[in-house]
PDB file of C-alpha atoms and ligand atoms in Angstrom:
ATOM      1  CA  MET A 856     134.066  55.073 108.299  1.00 56.00           C
ATOM      2  CA  GLU A 857     133.244  58.731 108.589  1.00 56.00           C
ATOM      3  CA  SER A 858     129.701  60.300 107.980  1.00 59.00           C
ATOM      4  CA  ASP A 859     128.948  63.899 107.827  1.00 71.00           C
ATOM      5  CA  SER A 860     125.219  63.628 108.620  1.00 88.00           C
ATOM      6  CA  ILE A 861     125.212  62.686 112.192  1.00 90.00           C
ATOM      7  CA  GLN A 862     127.915  64.071 114.742  1.00 93.00           C
ATOM      8  CA  ILE A 863     127.881  61.858 117.707  1.00 92.00           C
ATOM      9  CA  LYS A 864     130.387  62.966 120.526  1.00 94.00           C
ATOM     10  CA  SER A 865     133.117  60.304 120.907  1.00 93.00           C
ATOM     11  CA  VAL A 866     133.988  58.918 124.256  1.00 95.00           C
ATOM     12  CA  GLU A 867     137.015  56.513 124.876  1.00 97.00           C
ATOM     13  CA  GLU A 868     136.261  53.174 126.369  1.00 97.00           C
ATOM     14  CA  SER A 869     138.407  53.798 129.499  1.00 98.00           C
ATOM     15  CA  LYS A 870     136.434  56.973 130.138  1.00 97.00           C
ATOM     16  CA  ILE A 871     133.127  55.227 129.827  1.00 97.00           C
ATOM     17  CA  SER A 872     134.245  52.617 132.383  1.00 98.00           C
ATOM     18  CA  LYS A 873     135.730  55.387 134.697  1.00 98.00           C
ATOM     19  CA  TYR A 874     132.300  57.265 134.598  1.00 98.00           C
ATOM     20  CA  ILE A 875     130.349  54.184 135.328  1.00 98.00           C
ATOM     21  CA  ILE A 876     132.391  52.963 138.262  1.00 98.00           C
ATOM     22  CA  GLU A 877     132.698  56.448 139.692  1.00 98.00           C
ATOM     23  CA  TYR A 878     128.958  57.227 139.526  1.00 98.00           C
ATOM     24  CA  THR A 879     127.866  53.769 140.640  1.00 98.00           C
ATOM     25  CA  MET A 880     130.218  54.025 143.696  1.00 98.00           C
ATOM     26  CA  LYS A 881     128.894  57.603 144.639  1.00 98.00           C
ATOM     27  CA  ASP A 882     125.365  56.118 144.641  1.00 97.00           C
ATOM     28  CA  TRP A 883     126.500  53.002 146.745  1.00 98.00           C
ATOM     29  CA  LEU A 884     128.204  55.177 149.214  1.00 98.00           C
ATOM     30  CA  ASN A 885     124.960  57.179 149.409  1.00 97.00           C
ATOM     31  CA  ILE A 886     122.581  54.207 149.914  1.00 97.00           C
ATOM     32  CA  ILE A 887     124.603  52.455 152.734  1.00 98.00           C
ATOM     33  CA  GLU A 888     122.384  54.461 155.328  1.00 98.00           C
ATOM     34  CA  ASN A 889     118.813  54.939 154.699  1.00 98.00           C
ATOM     35  CA  ASP A 890     115.665  55.717 156.425  1.00 98.00           C
ATOM     36  CA  VAL A 891     113.854  52.882 154.682  1.00 99.00           C
ATOM     37  CA  VAL A 892     115.050  49.787 152.709  1.00 99.00           C
ATOM     38  CA  ILE A 893     112.375  48.087 150.628  1.00 99.00           C
ATOM     39  CA  VAL A 894     113.002  44.432 149.417  1.00 99.00           C
ATOM     40  CA  GLY A 895     111.222  43.827 146.231  1.00 98.00           C
ATOM     41  CA  ALA A 896     109.975  46.143 143.355  1.00 98.00           C
ATOM     42  CA  GLY A 897     106.621  44.472 142.903  1.00 98.00           C
ATOM     43  CA  PRO A 898     103.451  46.492 143.204  1.00 98.00           C
ATOM     44  CA  SER A 899     103.376  46.784 146.993  1.00 98.00           C
ATOM     45  CA  GLY A 900     107.068  47.659 147.208  1.00 98.00           C
ATOM     46  CA  MET A 901     107.040  50.393 144.415  1.00 98.00           C
ATOM     47  CA  ALA A 902     103.840  51.804 145.916  1.00 98.00           C
ATOM     48  CA  ALA A 903     105.514  52.102 149.345  1.00 99.00           C
ATOM     49  CA  ALA A 904     108.523  53.557 147.824  1.00 99.00           C
ATOM     50  CA  TYR A 905     106.481  56.233 145.999  1.00 98.00           C
ATOM     51  CA  TYR A 906     104.629  57.291 149.303  1.00 98.00           C
ATOM     52  CA  LEU A 907     107.760  57.142 151.478  1.00 99.00           C
ATOM     53  CA  ALA A 908     109.895  58.987 148.997  1.00 98.00           C
ATOM     54  CA  LYS A 909     107.048  61.672 148.526  1.00 98.00           C
ATOM     55  CA  ALA A 910     107.095  62.111 152.310  1.00 98.00           C
ATOM     56  CA  GLY A 911     110.690  62.964 152.098  1.00 98.00           C
ATOM     57  CA  LEU A 912     112.325  59.754 153.480  1.00 98.00           C
ATOM     58  CA  LYS A 913     115.496  58.296 152.065  1.00 98.00           C
ATOM     59  CA  THR A 914     114.232  55.248 150.533  1.00 98.00           C
ATOM     60  CA  VAL A 915     116.116  52.523 148.595  1.00 98.00           C
ATOM     61  CA  VAL A 916     114.418  49.547 146.820  1.00 98.00           C
ATOM     62  CA  PHE A 917     116.703  46.198 146.194  1.00 98.00           C
ATOM     63  CA  GLU A 918     115.205  43.971 143.386  1.00 98.00           C
ATOM     64  CA  ARG A 919     116.644  40.605 142.661  1.00 98.00           C
ATOM     65  CA  ARG A 920     115.623  40.690 139.083  1.00 98.00           C
ATOM     66  CA  LEU A 921     116.488  43.117 136.230  1.00 98.00           C
ATOM     67  CA  SER A 922     112.932  44.297 135.889  1.00 96.00           C
ATOM     68  CA  PHE A 923     110.162  46.039 137.802  1.00 94.00           C
ATOM     69  CA  GLY A 924     106.797  45.001 138.660  1.00 97.00           C
ATOM     70  CA  GLY A 925     107.151  41.462 140.312  1.00 97.00           C
ATOM     71  CA  GLY A 926     104.143  39.483 139.713  1.00 96.00           C
ATOM     72  CA  ILE A 927     102.335  42.189 137.644  1.00 96.00           C
ATOM     73  CA  GLY A 928     103.992  41.172 134.376  1.00 93.00           C
ATOM     74  CA  GLY A 929     102.689  37.647 134.617  1.00 92.00           C
ATOM     75  CA  GLY A 930      99.140  38.985 135.176  1.00 88.00           C
ATOM     76  CA  ALA A 931      96.923  35.954 135.369  1.00 88.00           C
ATOM     77  CA  MET A 932      97.943  33.029 133.546  1.00 93.00           C
ATOM     78  CA  LEU A 933     100.041  35.461 131.430  1.00 94.00           C
ATOM     79  CA  PHE A 934      97.053  37.422 130.216  1.00 95.00           C
ATOM     80  CA  HIS A 935      98.061  41.056 130.050  1.00 95.00           C
ATOM     81  CA  LYS A 936      95.295  42.562 131.929  1.00 95.00           C
ATOM     82  CA  ILE A 937      94.684  42.858 135.711  1.00 94.00           C
ATOM     83  CA  VAL A 938      91.727  44.041 137.835  1.00 95.00           C
ATOM     84  CA  ILE A 939      91.824  46.979 140.168  1.00 96.00           C
ATOM     85  CA  GLU A 940      89.121  47.779 142.718  1.00 95.00           C
ATOM     86  CA  SER A 941      88.104  51.045 144.463  1.00 96.00           C
ATOM     87  CA  PRO A 942      89.604  52.770 146.352  1.00 97.00           C
ATOM     88  CA  ALA A 943      92.923  51.628 144.851  1.00 98.00           C
ATOM     89  CA  ASP A 944      91.983  53.141 141.562  1.00 98.00           C
ATOM     90  CA  GLU A 945      92.720  56.661 143.325  1.00 98.00           C
ATOM     91  CA  ILE A 946      96.308  55.543 143.787  1.00 98.00           C
ATOM     92  CA  LEU A 947      96.643  54.603 140.036  1.00 98.00           C
ATOM     93  CA  ARG A 948      94.976  57.901 138.928  1.00 98.00           C
ATOM     94  CA  GLU A 949      97.472  59.782 140.962  1.00 98.00           C
ATOM     95  CA  MET A 950     100.338  57.916 138.750  1.00 98.00           C
ATOM     96  CA  GLY A 951      98.571  58.702 135.520  1.00 98.00           C
ATOM     97  CA  ILE A 952      97.700  55.070 134.883  1.00 98.00           C
ATOM     98  CA  ASN A 953      94.832  54.491 132.516  1.00 98.00           C
ATOM     99  CA  LEU A 954      91.824  52.624 133.984  1.00 98.00           C
ATOM    100  CA  VAL A 955      88.943  51.065 132.038  1.00 98.00           C
ATOM    101  CA  LYS A 956      85.699  50.742 134.015  1.00 98.00           C
ATOM    102  CA  ALA A 957      84.263  47.297 133.842  1.00 98.00           C
ATOM    103  CA  GLU A 958      81.562  47.866 136.379  1.00 98.00           C
ATOM    104  CA  GLU A 959      81.015  50.360 139.426  1.00 98.00           C
ATOM    105  CA  GLY A 960      84.345  50.330 141.535  1.00 97.00           C
ATOM    106  CA  VAL A 961      85.964  47.784 139.095  1.00 97.00           C
ATOM    107  CA  TYR A 962      88.717  48.673 136.735  1.00 97.00           C
ATOM    108  CA  ILE A 963      90.910  47.031 134.119  1.00 97.00           C
ATOM    109  CA  VAL A 964      94.448  47.975 133.790  1.00 97.00           C
ATOM    110  CA  ASP A 965      97.374  46.917 131.185  1.00 97.00           C
ATOM    111  CA  THR A 966     100.144  45.136 132.985  1.00 97.00           C
ATOM    112  CA  ALA A 967     102.913  46.864 130.894  1.00 97.00           C
ATOM    113  CA  GLU A 968     101.614  50.414 131.652  1.00 98.00           C
ATOM    114  CA  PHE A 969     100.964  49.492 135.435  1.00 98.00           C
ATOM    115  CA  MET A 970     104.683  48.165 135.807  1.00 98.00           C
ATOM    116  CA  ALA A 971     106.264  51.140 133.810  1.00 98.00           C
ATOM    117  CA  LYS A 972     104.218  53.917 135.615  1.00 98.00           C
ATOM    118  CA  LEU A 973     104.443  52.447 139.104  1.00 98.00           C
ATOM    119  CA  ALA A 974     108.265  52.418 138.738  1.00 98.00           C
ATOM    120  CA  SER A 975     108.263  55.752 137.198  1.00 98.00           C
ATOM    121  CA  SER A 976     106.226  57.352 140.002  1.00 98.00           C
ATOM    122  CA  ALA A 977     108.511  55.889 142.631  1.00 98.00           C
ATOM    123  CA  ILE A 978     111.651  57.159 140.899  1.00 98.00           C
ATOM    124  CA  SER A 979     110.143  60.579 140.127  1.00 98.00           C
ATOM    125  CA  ALA A 980     109.224  60.903 143.783  1.00 98.00           C
ATOM    126  CA  GLY A 981     112.808  60.279 144.851  1.00 98.00           C
ATOM    127  CA  ALA A 982     113.014  56.576 145.475  1.00 98.00           C
ATOM    128  CA  LYS A 983     116.332  54.766 144.392  1.00 98.00           C
ATOM    129  CA  ILE A 984     115.660  51.319 142.853  1.00 98.00           C
ATOM    130  CA  ILE A 985     118.611  49.000 142.403  1.00 98.00           C
ATOM    131  CA  HIS A 986     118.268  45.882 140.232  1.00 98.00           C
ATOM    132  CA  GLY A 987     120.194  42.573 140.273  1.00 98.00           C
ATOM    133  CA  ILE A 988     120.469  42.528 144.123  1.00 98.00           C
ATOM    134  CA  THR A 989     119.206  39.947 146.522  1.00 98.00           C
ATOM    135  CA  VAL A 990     118.596  40.589 150.181  1.00 98.00           C
ATOM    136  CA  ASP A 991     119.637  37.377 151.983  1.00 97.00           C
ATOM    137  CA  ASP A 992     119.938  38.478 155.658  1.00 98.00           C
ATOM    138  CA  VAL A 993     119.058  41.211 158.065  1.00 98.00           C
ATOM    139  CA  ILE A 994     121.202  43.224 160.508  1.00 98.00           C
ATOM    140  CA  PHE A 995     119.718  43.352 164.144  1.00 98.00           C
ATOM    141  CA  ARG A 996     120.507  45.204 167.354  1.00 98.00           C
ATOM    142  CA  GLU A 997     119.747  44.406 170.962  1.00 98.00           C
ATOM    143  CA  ASN A 998     118.503  46.728 173.984  1.00 96.00           C
ATOM    144  CA  PRO A 999     116.120  47.153 172.355  1.00 97.00           C
ATOM    145  CA  LEU A1000     115.887  44.241 169.986  1.00 98.00           C
ATOM    146  CA  ARG A1001     115.162  45.470 166.547  1.00 98.00           C
ATOM    147  CA  VAL A1002     115.885  44.948 162.798  1.00 98.00           C
ATOM    148  CA  ALA A1003     118.346  47.640 161.731  1.00 98.00           C
ATOM    149  CA  GLY A1004     119.092  46.894 158.003  1.00 98.00           C
ATOM    150  CA  VAL A1005     119.846  44.224 155.559  1.00 99.00           C
ATOM    151  CA  ALA A1006     122.755  42.127 153.934  1.00 98.00           C
ATOM    152  CA  VAL A1007     122.707  42.335 150.185  1.00 98.00           C
ATOM    153  CA  GLU A1008     124.544  40.147 147.479  1.00 98.00           C
ATOM    154  CA  TRP A1009     124.503  40.039 143.757  1.00 98.00           C
ATOM    155  CA  THR A1010     121.714  37.981 142.476  1.00 98.00           C
ATOM    156  CA  ALA A1011     124.256  36.594 139.867  1.00 98.00           C
ATOM    157  CA  THR A1012     126.596  35.642 142.733  1.00 98.00           C
ATOM    158  CA  GLN A1013     123.862  33.667 144.284  1.00 96.00           C
ATOM    159  CA  MET A1014     123.018  32.106 141.075  1.00 98.00           C
ATOM    160  CA  ALA A1015     126.445  30.881 140.469  1.00 98.00           C
ATOM    161  CA  GLY A1016     126.486  29.218 143.892  1.00 97.00           C
ATOM    162  CA  LEU A1017     129.659  31.115 144.918  1.00 97.00           C
ATOM    163  CA  HIS A1018     130.441  31.650 148.690  1.00 95.00           C
ATOM    164  CA  VAL A1019     130.731  35.530 148.801  1.00 97.00           C
ATOM    165  CA  ASP A1020     130.030  37.511 151.913  1.00 97.00           C
ATOM    166  CA  PRO A1021     127.462  40.201 151.558  1.00 97.00           C
ATOM    167  CA  ILE A1022     127.717  43.927 152.285  1.00 97.00           C
ATOM    168  CA  PHE A1023     125.534  45.451 154.872  1.00 98.00           C
ATOM    169  CA  ILE A1024     122.923  48.343 154.501  1.00 98.00           C
ATOM    170  CA  SER A1025     121.417  50.044 157.379  1.00 98.00           C
ATOM    171  CA  ALA A1026     118.040  51.394 157.699  1.00 98.00           C
ATOM    172  CA  LYS A1027     115.527  52.636 160.444  1.00 98.00           C
ATOM    173  CA  ALA A1028     112.784  50.476 158.735  1.00 98.00           C
ATOM    174  CA  VAL A1029     112.851  47.613 156.548  1.00 99.00           C
ATOM    175  CA  VAL A1030     109.999  46.431 154.357  1.00 99.00           C
ATOM    176  CA  ASP A1031     109.622  42.910 153.270  1.00 99.00           C
ATOM    177  CA  ALA A1032     107.831  43.368 149.836  1.00 99.00           C
ATOM    178  CA  THR A1033     109.147  39.988 148.457  1.00 98.00           C
ATOM    179  CA  GLY A1034     105.657  38.463 147.708  1.00 98.00           C
ATOM    180  CA  HIS A1035     104.430  34.997 148.567  1.00 98.00           C
ATOM    181  CA  ASP A1036     107.892  33.800 150.121  1.00 98.00           C
ATOM    182  CA  ALA A1037     108.121  36.774 152.642  1.00 98.00           C
ATOM    183  CA  GLU A1038     111.904  35.932 152.331  1.00 98.00           C
ATOM    184  CA  VAL A1039     113.082  38.744 154.485  1.00 98.00           C
ATOM    185  CA  ILE A1040     110.730  37.984 157.384  1.00 98.00           C
ATOM    186  CA  SER A1041     111.404  34.225 157.028  1.00 98.00           C
ATOM    187  CA  VAL A1042     115.080  34.829 157.435  1.00 98.00           C
ATOM    188  CA  ALA A1043     114.628  37.227 160.622  1.00 98.00           C
ATOM    189  CA  SER A1044     112.212  34.477 162.014  1.00 98.00           C
ATOM    190  CA  ARG A1045     114.698  31.651 161.579  1.00 98.00           C
ATOM    191  CA  LYS A1046     118.039  33.464 162.706  1.00 98.00           C
ATOM    192  CA  ILE A1047     116.666  35.715 165.336  1.00 98.00           C
ATOM    193  CA  PRO A1048     114.066  33.699 167.296  1.00 98.00           C
ATOM    194  CA  ASP A1049     113.810  36.296 169.935  1.00 97.00           C
ATOM    195  CA  LEU A1050     111.761  38.547 167.716  1.00 97.00           C
ATOM    196  CA  GLY A1051     109.119  36.046 168.104  1.00 97.00           C
ATOM    197  CA  ILE A1052     108.008  35.884 164.536  1.00 98.00           C
ATOM    198  CA  VAL A1053     105.951  32.740 163.603  1.00 96.00           C
ATOM    199  CA  ILE A1054     105.142  32.220 159.802  1.00 98.00           C
ATOM    200  CA  PRO A1055     102.041  30.202 159.461  1.00 97.00           C
ATOM    201  CA  GLY A1056     101.834  30.539 155.697  1.00 98.00           C
ATOM    202  CA  GLU A1057      99.087  31.803 153.289  1.00 98.00           C
ATOM    203  CA  ARG A1058      95.647  30.287 152.852  1.00 98.00           C
ATOM    204  CA  SER A1059      93.945  29.240 149.508  1.00 98.00           C
ATOM    205  CA  ALA A1060      91.891  31.667 147.566  1.00 97.00           C
ATOM    206  CA  TYR A1061      88.978  33.767 149.012  1.00 97.00           C
ATOM    207  CA  SER A1062      89.262  36.953 146.856  1.00 93.00           C
ATOM    208  CA  GLU A1063      86.327  38.843 148.518  1.00 91.00           C
ATOM    209  CA  LEU A1064      87.876  38.618 151.980  1.00 96.00           C
ATOM    210  CA  ALA A1065      91.488  38.484 151.136  1.00 97.00           C
ATOM    211  CA  GLU A1066      91.994  42.038 149.925  1.00 96.00           C
ATOM    212  CA  LYS A1067      90.617  43.813 153.013  1.00 97.00           C
ATOM    213  CA  LEU A1068      92.448  41.371 155.343  1.00 98.00           C
ATOM    214  CA  THR A1069      95.635  42.000 153.567  1.00 98.00           C
ATOM    215  CA  VAL A1070      95.468  45.648 153.835  1.00 98.00           C
ATOM    216  CA  GLU A1071      94.228  45.537 157.418  1.00 98.00           C
ATOM    217  CA  ASN A1072      97.049  43.271 158.431  1.00 98.00           C
ATOM    218  CA  THR A1073      99.914  45.243 156.700  1.00 98.00           C
ATOM    219  CA  GLY A1074     102.502  46.907 159.011  1.00 98.00           C
ATOM    220  CA  MET A1075     105.110  46.209 161.609  1.00 98.00           C
ATOM    221  CA  VAL A1076     105.901  42.468 162.359  1.00 98.00           C
ATOM    222  CA  ALA A1077     108.754  43.219 164.577  1.00 98.00           C
ATOM    223  CA  PRO A1078     110.592  46.401 165.624  1.00 98.00           C
ATOM    224  CA  GLY A1079     112.072  47.725 162.415  1.00 98.00           C
ATOM    225  CA  LEU A1080     110.697  45.061 160.220  1.00 98.00           C
ATOM    226  CA  TYR A1081     107.374  45.728 158.222  1.00 99.00           C
ATOM    227  CA  ALA A1082     105.529  43.409 155.851  1.00 99.00           C
ATOM    228  CA  ALA A1083     103.658  44.662 152.632  1.00 99.00           C
ATOM    229  CA  GLY A1084     101.722  42.808 149.768  1.00 98.00           C
ATOM    230  CA  MET A1085     101.544  39.077 149.667  1.00 98.00           C
ATOM    231  CA  ALA A1086     104.278  38.803 152.378  1.00 98.00           C
ATOM    232  CA  VAL A1087     101.292  39.848 154.753  1.00 98.00           C
ATOM    233  CA  THR A1088      99.243  36.924 153.789  1.00 98.00           C
ATOM    234  CA  GLU A1089     102.212  34.462 154.360  1.00 98.00           C
ATOM    235  CA  VAL A1090     102.981  35.867 157.743  1.00 98.00           C
ATOM    236  CA  LYS A1091      99.382  36.350 158.905  1.00 98.00           C
ATOM    237  CA  ASN A1092      97.861  33.149 157.555  1.00 98.00           C
ATOM    238  CA  LEU A1093      95.364  35.046 155.146  1.00 98.00           C
ATOM    239  CA  PRO A1094      93.709  33.782 151.951  1.00 98.00           C
ATOM    240  CA  ARG A1095      95.238  34.681 148.695  1.00 97.00           C
ATOM    241  CA  MET A1096      93.215  36.737 146.232  1.00 94.00           C
ATOM    242  CA  GLY A1097      94.322  35.944 142.678  1.00 92.00           C
ATOM    243  CA  PRO A1098      95.117  38.385 140.036  1.00 89.00           C
ATOM    244  CA  ILE A1099      93.531  41.403 141.593  1.00 91.00           C
ATOM    245  CA  PHE A1100      96.182  43.937 142.529  1.00 94.00           C
ATOM    246  CA  GLY A1101      94.319  46.599 144.355  1.00 96.00           C
ATOM    247  CA  ALA A1102      95.303  45.370 147.862  1.00 97.00           C
ATOM    248  CA  MET A1103      98.962  45.529 146.719  1.00 98.00           C
ATOM    249  CA  VAL A1104      99.068  49.063 146.128  1.00 98.00           C
ATOM    250  CA  LEU A1105      96.680  49.930 149.228  1.00 98.00           C
ATOM    251  CA  SER A1106      99.159  47.700 151.199  1.00 98.00           C
ATOM    252  CA  GLY A1107     102.236  49.571 149.916  1.00 98.00           C
ATOM    253  CA  LYS A1108     100.434  52.894 150.891  1.00 98.00           C
ATOM    254  CA  LYS A1109      99.519  51.647 154.378  1.00 98.00           C
ATOM    255  CA  VAL A1110     103.140  50.431 155.133  1.00 99.00           C
ATOM    256  CA  ALA A1111     104.329  53.720 154.024  1.00 99.00           C
ATOM    257  CA  GLU A1112     102.033  55.497 156.385  1.00 98.00           C
ATOM    258  CA  ASP A1113     102.871  53.386 159.272  1.00 98.00           C
ATOM    259  CA  ILE A1114     106.501  53.847 158.798  1.00 98.00           C
ATOM    260  CA  ILE A1115     106.279  57.707 158.397  1.00 98.00           C
ATOM    261  CA  ARG A1116     104.210  57.608 161.662  1.00 98.00           C
ATOM    262  CA  ASP A1117     106.634  55.466 163.625  1.00 98.00           C
ATOM    263  CA  LEU A1118     109.809  57.280 162.603  1.00 98.00           C
ATOM    264  CA  ARG A1119     108.177  60.594 163.541  1.00 96.00           C
ATOM    265  CA  ASN A1120     107.359  59.129 166.745  1.00 95.00           C
ATOM    266  CA  SER A1121     110.701  57.587 167.532  1.00 90.00           C
TER     267      SER A1121
HETATM  268  C1  LIG B1945     115.359  41.069 146.470  1.00 64.12           C
HETATM  269  C2  LIG B1945     113.543  39.931 146.007  1.00 64.12           C
HETATM  270  C3  LIG B1945     113.708  39.106 147.015  1.00 64.12           C
HETATM  271  C4  LIG B1945     114.902  39.114 147.809  1.00 64.12           C
HETATM  272  C5  LIG B1945     111.866  38.448 146.124  1.00 64.12           C
HETATM  273  O1  LIG B1945     105.826  39.080 144.053  1.00 64.12           O
HETATM  274  P1  LIG B1945     105.670  40.447 143.979  1.00 64.12           P
HETATM  275  O2  LIG B1945     104.908  41.049 142.819  1.00 64.12           O
HETATM  276  O3  LIG B1945     105.022  40.966 145.392  1.00 64.12           O
HETATM  277  P2  LIG B1945     103.837  41.987 145.852  1.00 64.12           P
HETATM  278  O4  LIG B1945     103.420  41.278 147.259  1.00 64.12           O
HETATM  279  O5  LIG B1945     104.248  43.279 145.803  1.00 64.12           O
HETATM  280  O6  LIG B1945     102.751  41.557 144.889  1.00 64.12           O
HETATM  281  C6  LIG B1945     102.189  40.204 144.831  1.00 64.12           C
HETATM  282  C7  LIG B1945     101.400  39.961 143.450  1.00 64.12           C
HETATM  283  O7  LIG B1945     102.393  39.998 142.495  1.00 64.12           O
HETATM  284  C8  LIG B1945     100.849  38.719 143.600  1.00 64.12           C
HETATM  285  O8  LIG B1945     101.652  37.733 143.470  1.00 64.12           O
HETATM  286  C9  LIG B1945      99.399  38.483 143.896  1.00 64.12           C
HETATM  287  C10 LIG B1945      98.586  39.535 143.862  1.00 64.12           C
HETATM  288  N1  LIG B1945      99.067  37.210 144.007  1.00 64.12           N
HETATM  289  C11 LIG B1945      97.622  36.801 144.376  1.00 64.12           C
HETATM  290  C12 LIG B1945      97.648  35.356 144.316  1.00 64.12           C
HETATM  291  O9  LIG B1945      96.539  34.789 144.723  1.00 64.12           O
HETATM  292  O10 LIG B1945      98.575  34.722 143.981  1.00 64.12           O
HETATM  293  O11 LIG B1945     107.083  41.100 143.913  1.00 64.12           O
HETATM  294  C13 LIG B1945     108.098  40.721 144.876  1.00 64.12           C
HETATM  295  C14 LIG B1945     109.387  41.221 144.230  1.00 64.12           C
HETATM  296  C15 LIG B1945     109.913  40.348 142.857  1.00 64.12           C
HETATM  297  O12 LIG B1945     110.133  41.352 141.861  1.00 64.12           O
HETATM  298  C16 LIG B1945     111.026  39.536 143.266  1.00 64.12           C
HETATM  299  O13 LIG B1945     111.948  39.321 142.257  1.00 64.12           O
HETATM  300  C17 LIG B1945     111.535  40.379 144.500  1.00 64.12           C
HETATM  301  O14 LIG B1945     110.449  40.786 145.104  1.00 64.12           O
HETATM  302  N2  LIG B1945     112.226  39.587 145.473  1.00 64.12           N
HETATM  303  N3  LIG B1945     114.267  41.052 145.709  1.00 64.12           N
HETATM  304  N4  LIG B1945     115.833  40.190 147.284  1.00 64.12           N
HETATM  305  N5  LIG B1945     115.301  38.433 148.690  1.00 64.12           N
HETATM  306  N6  LIG B1945     112.783  38.131 146.989  1.00 64.12           N
HETATM  307 FE1  LIG B1946     100.517  35.676 143.397  1.00 64.12          FE
END
């Protein structure tokens, strides 16, 4: 089966395997210690990753699924448009995302473009995004009491229901950007009661109030542990807002600014 038209360099199977294992392990050895670990590659997590990496902080994002965007892809009831309100449009413009003006300060965005360019912006800024990994616990330290990293496991291992111990990843700051369930803060609240985290859960929809409150309440929930995006509404008993995503990227930006400030001061 020879063809003279296309010349593709041939690589042996064993060499392909060797390269994949070698270069994957190089990355894993590099991401064992970080400035910031972000859990979840949804809109808040990726916006946070973009600003943290842009500020020169070593940032890794662990995402359970094999995709980017979290709830963006589902839009509202699977419709492929979402609504963005000012001043979040400035963040999207910075990432080259097209906005269609519906009225003053209100813009419409395509979900596919939003997901792709958010991820591309975070990666180009220097953030590492690793798919197929579930964060199922945190690491903590005493004197002073603080969260110092996360425990990670293959999502596939969890889905198979196998008992496999995780590996540990250290970070100066951990961001829970897991969305409505605030999974990382929940586990820290349950397993480290001394942190004093109480999770009252989110409220029903009140869009006009929800976005402002979510952004304002974004930030540290315990030393070393931060909330962004819908995790904030869950932890602070705030109303949900429905399929408007401005607050998610503004929350990601705010958590990044808080962490940059806190790490500089520590
Ligand atoms: C690894 C995990 C884990 C884990 C979850 O849900 P998301 O899109 O989160 P946000 O907060 O950035 O955005 C919320 C938005 O999508 C939304 O739901 C809105 C605005 N709702 C308003 C309303 O009224 O309903 O993304 C979270 C990501 C997902 O990709 C998950 O797969 C991932 O985090 N994830 N990854 N380890 N333990 N838990
Ligand atoms: Fe939602």
